[in-house]
Coordinates of C-alpha atoms and ligand atoms in Angstrom, one line a residue:
M108 CA -24.3 9.5 21.4
A109 CA -21.6 7.5 19.8
E110 CA -21.6 3.8 20.5
T111 CA -18.5 2.6 22.2
Y112 CA -17.0 -0.8 22.0
R113 CA -14.0 -2.5 23.5
I114 CA -13.0 -4.7 20.5
S115 CA -9.8 -4.8 18.5
S116 CA -9.4 -4.0 14.8
S117 CA -8.9 -7.7 13.9
F118 CA -12.2 -8.5 15.5
M119 CA -13.8 -5.8 13.5
V120 CA -12.5 -7.3 10.2
K121 CA -14.1 -10.6 11.2
F122 CA -17.3 -8.9 12.3
I123 CA -17.8 -7.0 9.1
T124 CA -16.8 -10.0 6.9
S125 CA -19.4 -12.1 8.7
R126 CA -22.1 -9.6 7.8
S127 CA -23.4 -9.0 4.3
L128 CA -21.7 -5.8 3.2
S129 CA -24.8 -4.8 1.4
T130 CA -26.5 -4.3 4.7
V131 CA -23.9 -2.0 6.2
G132 CA -25.5 1.5 6.6
K133 CA -28.4 0.5 4.4
S134 CA -31.1 2.2 6.4
K135 CA -31.0 5.4 4.3
T136 CA -30.3 3.6 1.0
P137 CA -27.8 6.2 0.1
T138 CA -26.3 4.7 -3.0
R139 CA -29.6 5.6 -4.8
S140 CA -28.3 8.9 -5.8
L141 CA -24.7 8.1 -6.2
T142 CA -23.7 8.1 -9.9
A143 CA -22.5 4.7 -11.1
K144 CA -19.0 6.2 -11.5
L145 CA -19.0 7.3 -7.8
T146 CA -20.4 4.0 -6.6
N147 CA -17.7 2.1 -8.3
K148 CA -15.1 4.4 -6.6
L149 CA -16.4 3.7 -3.1
L150 CA -14.2 1.2 -1.2
T151 CA -16.4 -1.3 0.7
D152 CA -14.0 -4.1 1.4
P153 CA -13.8 -5.2 5.1
E154 CA -10.2 -3.9 5.6
S155 CA -11.1 -0.4 4.2
I156 CA -14.3 -0.3 6.3
T157 CA -12.5 -1.4 9.4
M158 CA -9.8 1.3 8.9
A159 CA -12.4 4.0 8.5
S160 CA -14.6 2.8 11.4
T161 CA -12.2 3.8 14.1
D162 CA -9.4 6.3 14.9
F163 CA -6.3 6.8 17.0
G164 CA -8.5 6.9 20.1
N165 CA -9.6 3.3 19.6
I166 CA -12.7 4.0 21.7
V167 CA -15.5 5.0 19.3
Q168 CA -16.6 2.8 16.4
E169 CA -18.9 4.0 13.6
I170 CA -19.3 1.8 10.5
P171 CA -19.4 3.8 7.2
L172 CA -21.1 2.9 4.0
G173 CA -17.9 3.3 2.1
I174 CA -14.7 5.2 1.6
L175 CA -13.9 7.6 -1.2
Q176 CA -10.3 7.9 -2.3
P177 CA -10.7 11.0 -4.5
S178 CA -8.3 11.7 -7.3
C179 CA -9.5 15.2 -7.7
C180 CA -11.6 17.8 -6.0
E181 CA -14.4 17.5 -8.5
E182 CA -15.0 13.9 -7.2
I183 CA -15.6 15.4 -3.7
V184 CA -18.0 18.0 -5.1
D185 CA -19.9 15.1 -6.9
L186 CA -20.1 13.2 -3.6
V187 CA -21.5 16.2 -1.8
R188 CA -24.1 16.6 -4.6
A189 CA -25.0 12.9 -4.3
A190 CA -25.5 13.2 -0.6
Y191 CA -28.8 15.1 -1.1
S192 CA -32.1 13.7 -2.1
D193 CA -33.4 14.6 -5.6
D194 CA -35.5 17.4 -4.3
N195 CA -32.6 18.6 -2.2
S196 CA -34.8 18.5 0.9
S197 CA -32.8 16.0 2.9
V198 CA -29.4 14.4 3.4
L199 CA -29.1 10.8 2.3
F200 CA -25.8 10.1 3.9
P201 CA -23.3 12.2 5.9
I202 CA -19.7 12.8 4.8
A203 CA -16.6 12.9 6.9
A204 CA -13.2 14.1 5.6
R205 CA -10.5 11.9 7.2
G206 CA -6.9 13.1 7.5
R207 CA -4.9 10.5 9.3
G208 CA -7.8 9.6 11.6
H209 CA -5.7 10.8 14.6
S210 CA -8.7 12.1 16.4
V211 CA -9.5 10.2 19.6
R212 CA -13.3 10.3 19.9
G213 CA -14.6 9.4 16.5
Q214 CA -14.5 13.0 15.1
A215 CA -13.5 11.7 11.6
L216 CA -16.0 8.9 11.4
A217 CA -19.3 8.7 9.6
R218 CA -21.9 6.1 10.6
G219 CA -23.7 5.0 7.5
G220 CA -21.9 7.7 5.5
V221 CA -19.0 8.2 3.3
V222 CA -15.5 8.8 4.6
V223 CA -13.3 10.8 2.3
D224 CA -9.7 9.7 2.6
M225 CA -7.9 13.0 2.2
T226 CA -4.4 11.5 2.2
S227 CA -5.3 9.7 -1.0
L228 CA -6.1 13.0 -2.7
A229 CA -2.9 14.4 -1.3
S230 CA -0.8 11.6 -2.7
K231 CA -2.5 12.1 -6.1
Q232 CA -1.7 15.8 -5.8
G233 CA 1.8 14.9 -4.7
G234 CA 3.3 14.4 -1.2
T235 CA 3.8 10.9 0.2
G236 CA 4.2 8.5 -2.6
G237 CA 3.6 11.2 -5.2
G238 CA 5.4 14.0 -7.1
A239 CA 6.0 17.5 -5.9
A240 CA 2.6 19.1 -5.7
I241 CA 3.5 21.3 -2.7
A242 CA 4.2 24.7 -4.4
V243 CA 6.5 27.1 -2.7
S244 CA 6.2 30.7 -3.8
W245 CA 6.9 34.3 -2.8
S246 CA 4.9 37.5 -3.1
A247 CA 5.7 41.0 -1.9
L248 CA 2.5 41.0 0.1
L249 CA 2.8 37.6 1.8
G250 CA 6.5 36.8 1.7
H251 CA 7.2 33.1 1.3
Y252 CA 4.4 30.7 1.4
A253 CA 3.4 27.1 0.4
D254 CA 0.2 25.9 -1.4
V255 CA -0.5 22.5 0.0
G256 CA -3.3 19.9 -0.3
G257 CA -5.6 19.6 2.7
G258 CA -4.6 15.9 3.0
Q259 CA -0.9 16.6 3.0
I260 CA 1.0 15.5 6.0
W261 CA 3.0 18.3 7.8
R262 CA 6.1 16.1 7.7
D263 CA 6.0 16.1 3.9
L264 CA 5.5 19.9 3.9
L265 CA 8.6 20.3 6.1
E266 CA 10.6 18.1 3.8
E267 CA 9.5 20.0 0.7
T268 CA 10.0 23.5 2.2
L269 CA 13.4 22.7 3.7
G270 CA 14.5 22.1 0.1
H271 CA 14.0 25.9 -0.4
G272 CA 15.7 26.8 2.9
L273 CA 12.2 27.6 4.3
A274 CA 9.7 26.1 6.8
P275 CA 6.3 26.8 8.4
V276 CA 6.7 28.6 11.7
S277 CA 3.9 27.0 13.8
W278 CA 3.9 23.3 14.5
T279 CA 2.3 20.4 16.3
D280 CA 4.4 18.1 18.5
Y281 CA 3.8 15.3 16.0
L282 CA 4.2 15.8 12.3
Y283 CA 2.2 12.9 10.8
L284 CA -1.0 14.8 11.0
T285 CA -2.7 16.4 8.0
V286 CA -2.9 20.1 7.2
G287 CA -6.8 19.9 6.9
G288 CA -7.0 18.0 10.2
T289 CA -5.0 20.4 12.3
L290 CA -6.5 23.5 10.7
S291 CA -9.9 22.1 11.6
N292 CA -8.8 22.2 15.3
G293 CA -6.0 24.8 15.9
G294 CA -2.6 23.1 15.6
I295 CA -0.6 23.9 18.7
S296 CA 2.8 23.3 20.2
G297 CA 5.6 25.0 22.0
Q298 CA 5.9 27.6 19.2
T299 CA 2.3 28.8 19.7
F300 CA 3.2 31.5 22.4
R301 CA 5.3 33.3 19.8
Y302 CA 4.0 32.4 16.3
G303 CA 0.3 31.6 17.2
P304 CA -1.4 28.3 16.4
Q305 CA -1.2 26.9 12.9
I306 CA -4.6 28.5 12.1
S307 CA -3.0 31.9 12.6
N308 CA -0.5 31.1 9.9
V309 CA -2.8 30.5 6.9
H310 CA -3.3 33.0 4.1
E311 CA -5.9 31.3 2.0
M312 CA -7.8 28.1 1.5
D313 CA -9.9 26.2 -1.0
V314 CA -13.0 24.7 0.6
I315 CA -15.8 22.5 -0.7
T316 CA -18.9 23.6 1.1
G317 CA -22.2 21.9 1.8
T318 CA -23.7 24.1 -0.9
E319 CA -21.7 22.0 -3.4
E320 CA -19.3 24.8 -4.2
L321 CA -15.5 24.8 -4.3
M322 CA -14.7 28.3 -2.9
T323 CA -11.4 30.1 -2.4
C324 CA -11.4 32.0 0.9
S325 CA -9.0 34.4 2.7
P326 CA -9.2 37.4 5.0
N327 CA -10.2 39.4 1.9
E328 CA -12.1 36.9 -0.2
N329 CA -15.1 35.1 1.4
P330 CA -13.7 36.0 4.8
E331 CA -16.8 34.5 6.6
L332 CA -15.9 31.0 5.2
F333 CA -12.2 31.5 6.0
Y334 CA -12.7 32.3 9.7
S335 CA -15.5 29.6 10.0
V336 CA -13.3 26.8 8.7
L337 CA -10.2 27.6 10.9
G338 CA -10.8 25.7 14.1
G339 CA -14.2 24.8 12.7
L340 CA -14.1 21.1 13.5
G341 CA -14.8 20.2 9.8
Q342 CA -18.4 21.6 10.1
F343 CA -18.4 24.0 7.2
G344 CA -16.6 22.2 4.3
I345 CA -13.7 20.2 3.2
I346 CA -10.3 22.0 2.9
T347 CA -8.7 20.9 -0.3
R348 CA -5.8 23.5 -0.3
A349 CA -4.2 25.8 2.2
R350 CA -1.7 28.5 1.7
I351 CA 0.7 28.3 4.6
A352 CA 3.1 31.1 5.8
L353 CA 6.8 30.2 5.6
D354 CA 9.9 31.7 7.0
R355 CA 13.6 31.1 6.7
A356 CA 14.4 27.6 8.2
P357 CA 16.9 27.4 11.0
K358 CA 19.6 24.7 10.8
R359 CA 19.9 23.5 14.4
V360 CA 18.3 24.0 17.9
K361 CA 19.5 24.3 21.5
W362 CA 17.0 22.2 23.4
V363 CA 17.0 22.5 27.2
R364 CA 15.0 20.9 30.0
M365 CA 15.0 22.1 33.6
L366 CA 13.3 20.6 36.6
Y367 CA 11.3 22.3 39.3
S368 CA 9.7 21.0 42.5
D369 CA 7.8 24.2 43.1
F370 CA 4.8 24.7 40.8
S371 CA 4.5 28.5 41.3
A372 CA 8.2 28.9 40.4
F373 CA 7.7 26.7 37.3
T374 CA 4.7 28.7 36.0
R375 CA 6.2 32.1 36.9
D376 CA 9.3 31.2 34.8
Q377 CA 7.1 29.8 31.9
E378 CA 5.1 33.0 31.9
H379 CA 8.2 35.2 32.0
L380 CA 9.7 33.3 29.0
I381 CA 6.6 33.6 26.9
S382 CA 6.3 37.3 27.6
K383 CA 9.2 37.8 25.1
N384 CA 7.2 36.9 22.0
G385 CA 7.8 39.3 19.2
R386 CA 8.2 37.4 15.9
D387 CA 11.4 39.3 15.0
Q388 CA 12.6 39.6 18.6
D389 CA 16.2 38.3 19.0
N390 CA 16.0 37.7 22.8
A391 CA 13.0 35.4 22.6
L392 CA 12.8 31.6 22.7
D393 CA 11.3 29.7 19.8
Y394 CA 9.5 27.0 21.8
V395 CA 8.3 26.7 25.4
E396 CA 6.5 23.7 26.7
G397 CA 6.4 21.8 30.0
L398 CA 5.5 18.4 31.4
L399 CA 4.9 16.6 34.6
L400 CA 7.2 13.9 35.8
M401 CA 5.5 11.4 38.2
H402 CA 6.2 8.0 39.5
Q403 CA 3.4 6.6 37.4
G404 CA 5.6 6.8 34.3
P405 CA 9.3 6.8 33.5
P406 CA 11.1 10.2 33.1
D407 CA 11.3 9.6 29.4
S408 CA 8.1 9.1 27.4
W409 CA 7.1 8.2 23.9
R410 CA 7.1 11.9 23.1
S411 CA 10.9 12.0 23.1
S412 CA 13.6 10.4 25.1
F413 CA 15.7 13.2 26.5
F414 CA 17.3 12.5 29.8
P415 CA 20.6 10.5 29.8
E416 CA 20.1 7.0 31.2
S417 CA 22.8 7.8 33.8
D418 CA 20.5 10.6 35.3
H419 CA 17.3 8.5 35.5
L420 CA 18.0 7.3 39.1
Q421 CA 18.7 10.8 40.3
I422 CA 15.5 12.1 38.7
A423 CA 13.5 9.2 40.1
S424 CA 14.7 10.0 43.6
L425 CA 13.7 13.6 43.1
M426 CA 10.2 12.3 42.1
D427 CA 10.2 10.1 45.2
R428 CA 10.8 13.1 47.4
H429 CA 8.3 15.5 45.7
K430 CA 5.7 13.2 44.1
I431 CA 5.4 15.6 41.1
I432 CA 8.3 17.3 39.3
Y433 CA 7.6 20.0 36.7
C434 CA 9.8 20.0 33.7
L435 CA 10.3 23.1 31.7
E436 CA 11.3 22.4 28.0
V437 CA 12.6 25.2 25.8
V438 CA 14.3 25.6 22.5
K439 CA 16.2 28.3 20.7
Y440 CA 16.8 27.9 17.0
Y441 CA 20.1 28.9 15.4
D442 CA 21.9 28.9 12.1
D443 CA 25.3 29.8 10.7
L444 CA 24.7 33.5 11.4
T445 CA 23.7 33.0 15.0
Q446 CA 25.8 30.0 16.0
N447 CA 28.3 32.1 17.9
T448 CA 25.7 34.1 19.8
V449 CA 23.1 31.5 20.6
N450 CA 24.7 30.3 23.9
K451 CA 25.0 33.9 25.1
D452 CA 21.4 34.6 24.1
L453 CA 20.2 31.5 26.1
E454 CA 22.3 32.6 29.1
N455 CA 20.6 36.0 29.1
L456 CA 17.1 34.4 28.7
F457 CA 17.7 32.0 31.6
Q458 CA 18.9 34.7 34.0
G459 CA 16.7 34.8 37.1
L460 CA 15.0 31.4 36.5
S461 CA 14.2 29.4 39.6
H462 CA 14.7 25.8 38.5
I463 CA 16.7 23.3 40.5
P464 CA 20.2 24.2 39.2
E465 CA 21.7 20.7 39.2
F466 CA 18.8 19.4 37.0
T467 CA 19.4 21.2 33.8
F468 CA 19.8 19.1 30.6
Q469 CA 20.8 20.3 27.2
K470 CA 20.9 18.9 23.7
D471 CA 22.0 20.3 20.4
V472 CA 20.2 18.7 17.5
A473 CA 19.3 19.4 13.8
Y474 CA 16.1 21.4 13.4
V475 CA 14.4 18.6 11.6
D476 CA 15.2 16.1 14.3
F477 CA 13.8 18.3 16.9
L478 CA 10.5 18.9 15.0
D479 CA 10.2 15.2 14.2
R480 CA 11.0 14.1 17.8
V481 CA 7.8 12.2 18.5
R482 CA 8.3 9.9 15.5
E483 CA 11.1 7.9 17.2
G484 CA 8.8 7.2 20.2
E485 CA 6.0 6.2 17.8
L486 CA 8.2 3.7 16.0
K487 CA 9.3 2.1 19.3
L488 CA 5.8 1.7 20.5
Q489 CA 4.7 0.3 17.2
V490 CA 7.3 -2.4 17.5
K491 CA 6.0 -3.3 21.0
D492 CA 2.4 -3.2 19.7
R493 CA 1.6 -0.3 22.0
W494 CA 0.8 2.4 19.5
D495 CA -2.5 1.1 18.2
V496 CA -4.2 1.0 21.7
P497 CA -7.0 3.1 23.2
H498 CA -6.1 6.7 23.9
P499 CA -8.6 8.3 26.3
W500 CA -7.0 11.7 26.0
L501 CA -8.2 14.9 27.5
N502 CA -6.9 18.3 26.3
L503 CA -7.8 21.5 28.0
F504 CA -7.1 25.2 28.0
V505 CA -6.9 26.5 31.5
P506 CA -7.0 30.3 32.4
K507 CA -3.8 31.5 33.9
S508 CA -5.6 33.0 36.9
R509 CA -6.7 29.4 38.0
I510 CA -3.7 27.3 37.0
S511 CA -2.5 27.1 40.6
D512 CA -6.0 25.9 41.7
F513 CA -5.8 23.4 38.9
N514 CA -2.4 22.1 40.2
D515 CA -3.7 21.7 43.7
G516 CA -7.1 20.2 42.8
V517 CA -6.1 18.1 39.8
F518 CA -2.4 17.2 39.6
K519 CA -1.8 17.0 43.4
S520 CA -5.1 15.6 44.3
I521 CA -7.1 13.7 41.7
V522 CA -4.1 12.5 39.6
L523 CA -1.9 11.4 42.5
K524 CA -4.8 9.8 44.3
R525 CA -6.0 7.7 41.3
N526 CA -2.4 6.8 40.6
I527 CA -3.0 5.7 37.0
T528 CA -1.2 8.2 34.8
T529 CA 1.0 6.3 32.5
G530 CA 0.9 8.7 29.6
T531 CA 2.5 12.1 29.1
V532 CA 0.9 15.2 30.9
L533 CA 1.8 18.4 29.1
I534 CA 1.5 21.9 30.5
Y535 CA 2.5 25.1 28.8
P536 CA 1.2 28.7 28.5
M537 CA 0.3 30.7 25.4
N538 CA -0.6 34.3 24.6
R539 CA -4.2 35.0 23.6
N540 CA -3.2 37.9 21.3
K541 CA -1.7 35.3 18.9
W542 CA -5.2 33.9 18.3
D543 CA -7.8 35.5 16.1
D544 CA -11.3 35.7 17.8
R545 CA -13.0 35.6 14.4
M546 CA -12.0 32.0 14.0
S547 CA -14.3 29.2 15.2
V548 CA -11.9 27.8 17.8
V549 CA -12.7 28.7 21.5
V550 CA -10.1 29.6 24.1
P551 CA -10.3 31.1 27.6
D552 CA -10.9 34.8 28.0
E553 CA -7.6 35.7 29.5
D554 CA -4.4 37.2 28.1
V555 CA -2.5 34.1 29.0
F556 CA -3.9 30.6 29.2
Y557 CA -2.3 27.2 29.6
F558 CA -2.6 24.1 27.5
V559 CA -2.9 20.9 29.7
G560 CA -2.9 17.6 27.8
F561 CA -3.5 14.3 29.5
L562 CA -2.2 12.0 26.7
H563 CA -3.1 8.6 28.2
S564 CA -2.5 5.2 26.6
S565 CA -4.5 2.3 28.0
G566 CA -5.4 -1.3 27.4
F567 CA -8.5 -2.3 25.6
D568 CA -10.1 -3.3 28.9
D569 CA -9.2 -0.3 31.2
W570 CA -9.6 2.9 29.2
Q571 CA -12.8 3.6 31.2
E572 CA -10.6 4.1 34.3
F573 CA -8.8 7.0 32.6
D574 CA -12.2 8.3 31.4
L575 CA -13.4 8.4 35.0
Q576 CA -10.3 10.4 35.9
N577 CA -11.1 12.8 33.0
K578 CA -14.7 13.1 34.2
E579 CA -13.6 13.7 37.8
L580 CA -11.2 16.4 37.0
L581 CA -13.8 18.1 34.7
Q582 CA -16.2 18.0 37.6
F583 CA -13.6 19.4 39.9
C584 CA -13.1 22.4 37.5
E585 CA -16.9 22.9 37.2
D586 CA -17.3 22.9 41.0
A587 CA -14.4 25.2 41.6
G588 CA -15.5 27.6 38.9
I589 CA -12.4 27.1 36.7
E590 CA -13.6 27.9 33.2
V591 CA -11.6 25.4 31.2
K592 CA -12.2 25.0 27.5
Q593 CA -11.6 21.6 25.8
Y594 CA -9.1 21.5 22.9
L595 CA -10.0 18.7 20.3
P596 CA -13.4 18.9 22.1
H597 CA -15.7 16.0 22.7
F598 CA -19.2 16.3 24.2
G599 CA -22.3 14.2 24.4
S600 CA -25.1 16.8 24.0
E601 CA -25.9 20.0 22.2
R602 CA -26.3 21.7 25.6
E603 CA -22.6 21.0 26.4
W604 CA -21.6 22.2 22.9
M605 CA -23.5 25.5 23.5
R606 CA -21.6 25.9 26.8
H607 CA -18.3 25.2 25.1
F608 CA -18.9 27.8 22.4
G609 CA -20.4 30.3 24.8
S610 CA -21.0 33.6 23.1
K611 CA -19.7 32.1 19.8
W612 CA -22.5 29.5 19.7
R613 CA -25.0 31.6 17.8
L614 CA -22.3 32.6 15.2
F615 CA -21.3 29.0 14.8
Q616 CA -24.9 28.0 14.1
E617 CA -25.4 30.8 11.6
R618 CA -22.2 29.7 9.8
K619 CA -23.4 26.2 9.7
D620 CA -26.7 27.4 8.2
Q621 CA -24.8 29.3 5.6
F622 CA -22.1 26.8 4.5
D623 CA -23.6 23.4 5.4
P624 CA -27.3 24.0 5.8
K625 CA -28.3 20.3 5.6
M626 CA -25.6 19.3 8.0
V627 CA -23.8 16.8 5.8
F628 CA -20.2 17.3 7.1
A629 CA -18.3 15.8 10.0
P630 CA -21.1 13.9 11.8
G631 CA -18.5 12.3 14.2
Q632 CA -18.1 15.6 16.0
K633 CA -21.7 15.1 17.3
I634 CA -22.4 18.9 17.5
F635 CA -25.8 19.1 15.9
D636 CA -28.7 16.9 16.8
S637 CA -29.3 15.9 13.2
N638 CA -25.7 14.6 13.0
Ligands
FAD923 P1 -8.6 13.6 11.5 O1 -8.5 13.0 12.9 O2 -8.7 12.7 10.4 O3 -9.8 14.7 11.4 C1 -10.1 15.6 12.4 C2 -11.3 16.4 12.1 O4 -11.1 17.2 11.0 C3 -12.5 15.5 11.7 O5 -13.7 16.1 12.1 C4 -12.4 15.5 10.2 O6 -13.7 15.2 9.6 C5 -11.9 16.9 9.9 N1 -11.1 17.0 8.7 C6 -10.0 16.2 8.4 N2 -9.5 16.7 7.3 C7 -10.2 17.7 6.9 C8 -10.2 18.6 5.7 N3 -9.2 18.4 4.8 N4 -11.1 19.5 5.6 C9 -12.1 19.7 6.6 N5 -12.2 18.9 7.7 C10 -11.2 17.9 7.8 N6 -2.7 18.4 17.9 C11 -2.1 19.6 18.2 O7 -2.7 20.7 18.0 N7 -0.8 19.7 18.7 C12 -0.1 18.5 18.9 O8 1.0 18.6 19.3 C13 -0.7 17.3 18.6 N8 0.0 16.1 18.8 C14 -0.6 14.9 18.5 C15 0.1 13.8 18.6 C16 -0.5 12.6 18.3 C17 0.4 11.3 18.4 C18 -1.8 12.5 17.8 C19 -2.4 11.2 17.5 C20 -2.5 13.7 17.7 C21 -2.0 14.9 18.0 N9 -2.7 16.1 17.9 C22 -2.1 17.3 18.1 C23 -4.1 16.1 17.5 C24 -4.4 16.4 16.1 O9 -4.2 17.7 15.8 C25 -5.8 15.9 15.7 O10 -5.9 14.6 15.9 C26 -6.2 16.4 14.4 O11 -7.5 16.0 14.2 C27 -5.3 16.1 13.2 O12 -5.4 14.7 12.9 P2 -5.8 14.2 11.4 O13 -5.0 14.9 10.4 O14 -5.6 12.7 11.5 O15 -7.3 14.6 11.3

């Protein structure tokens, strides 16, 4: 189990400074087999160690031996080679690729190991602070695509592709995440119902495996590695390049929120809207999400301010009356060609919806501002020192057939009773046929399932209270037989991981044996005992 502490980063700097750095992670004397060149490259100063010892969650802390900021892929291959004993029989130190460390339970940490700062490789390949290493191309087979480093940030990819009038089609709500980091999980947002998760929009990758090879993989070349790595929680190798599908970029978006007091009307409408999901279908939305509005938090959250100030009182009184309000959030893209028809299209799409008519809010914003909507909230929280705080998040996929039971037992019972929700709670459905079962990621076995995300922020002293709520609602699901699957999963034992993967567990193990037989990668996921 990961050790958990409740101490701030500044404390950690002092803590590490007060220890002899030579003793950090010394138990396995890993530097023995590091070449002098690599040893010199490892950062071991207290600030670097502190940065790599924790993540966005601010709950788990694992102190690494050092941090590698590679300038080329070969340095990562050298590092993997150095991680094995001379007779290749054992692992001397584990290795964790780190994107932006935006995991919340230590998934990108490596106790006594080496953390590979993938954003540094990306900046040397181009991207933030570097030149243009994101290559945009076209082929008759694939159409438009971008080759992009695993450590590149999606925001940079957006910027670069927009210069060509193009953009990826599948997003996360927040763009300051790395390509390798989200492809290791799934990469979901309101576009997923129509375009699939980000892992369904990759043509090819370069991956450094635990067998010390840099391999190119795609559905046709080394397919087993390709499907293992997508949603593979960093277990099979380090993604150094991904080929991402692109499409024509829209210019602007119509962005609409509607309020509901009735949960079944809310989910019925969401499910109706995501049933129109053909990629080339004109009468389909481009984004469908939803969120809960409760008195424990203001109507606008860090994810995006949306409601006009003048309407806050009215919304608050609606929340007073109903305790929980469900907010549908949808978007339709448009450009010069469709600007005259987009309103009519929306009108048609909204026909028959059962929201409270006087609570409909609409915005018209640039495409890039919509995609980058969370950044504004982040910057505001940073100024108030409320971004770098513990985040005891819980993210779940819930089968459609039990979403009403989930509403009754979790939202209306546990969450209201505990009265502690200050963060955003997201709820939106997606279509299973947009996910590929050959990939490592696990989702419920129903045609439609919901994403429910409890995105809590807490103080350094009270994150356990949120964790108790998380545990209580997981226990409720267990007792009620609601077969939820965790997204960005976190478990404390192999038995729980086996349950999570279900029928995929054996395959996951076989793939681990094939691509990382000595279990060198991503120890922070705590999947295998030897991690
Ligand atoms: P890290 O946290 O650094 O790494 C995650 C895991 O992947 C680790 O195990 C790491 O070892 C491994 N890894 C990292 N890079 C590589 C690589 N190149 N090759 C192989 N393995 C690698 N997720 C969504 O799907 N949708 C959202 O809308 C969304 N919104 C978010 C908003 C915020 C504010 C935050 C903090 C997170 C959000 N996430 C969302 C979660 C996000 O997808 C995960 O945190 C994910 O891990 C990406 O973060 P990262 O790039 O910092 O990866």
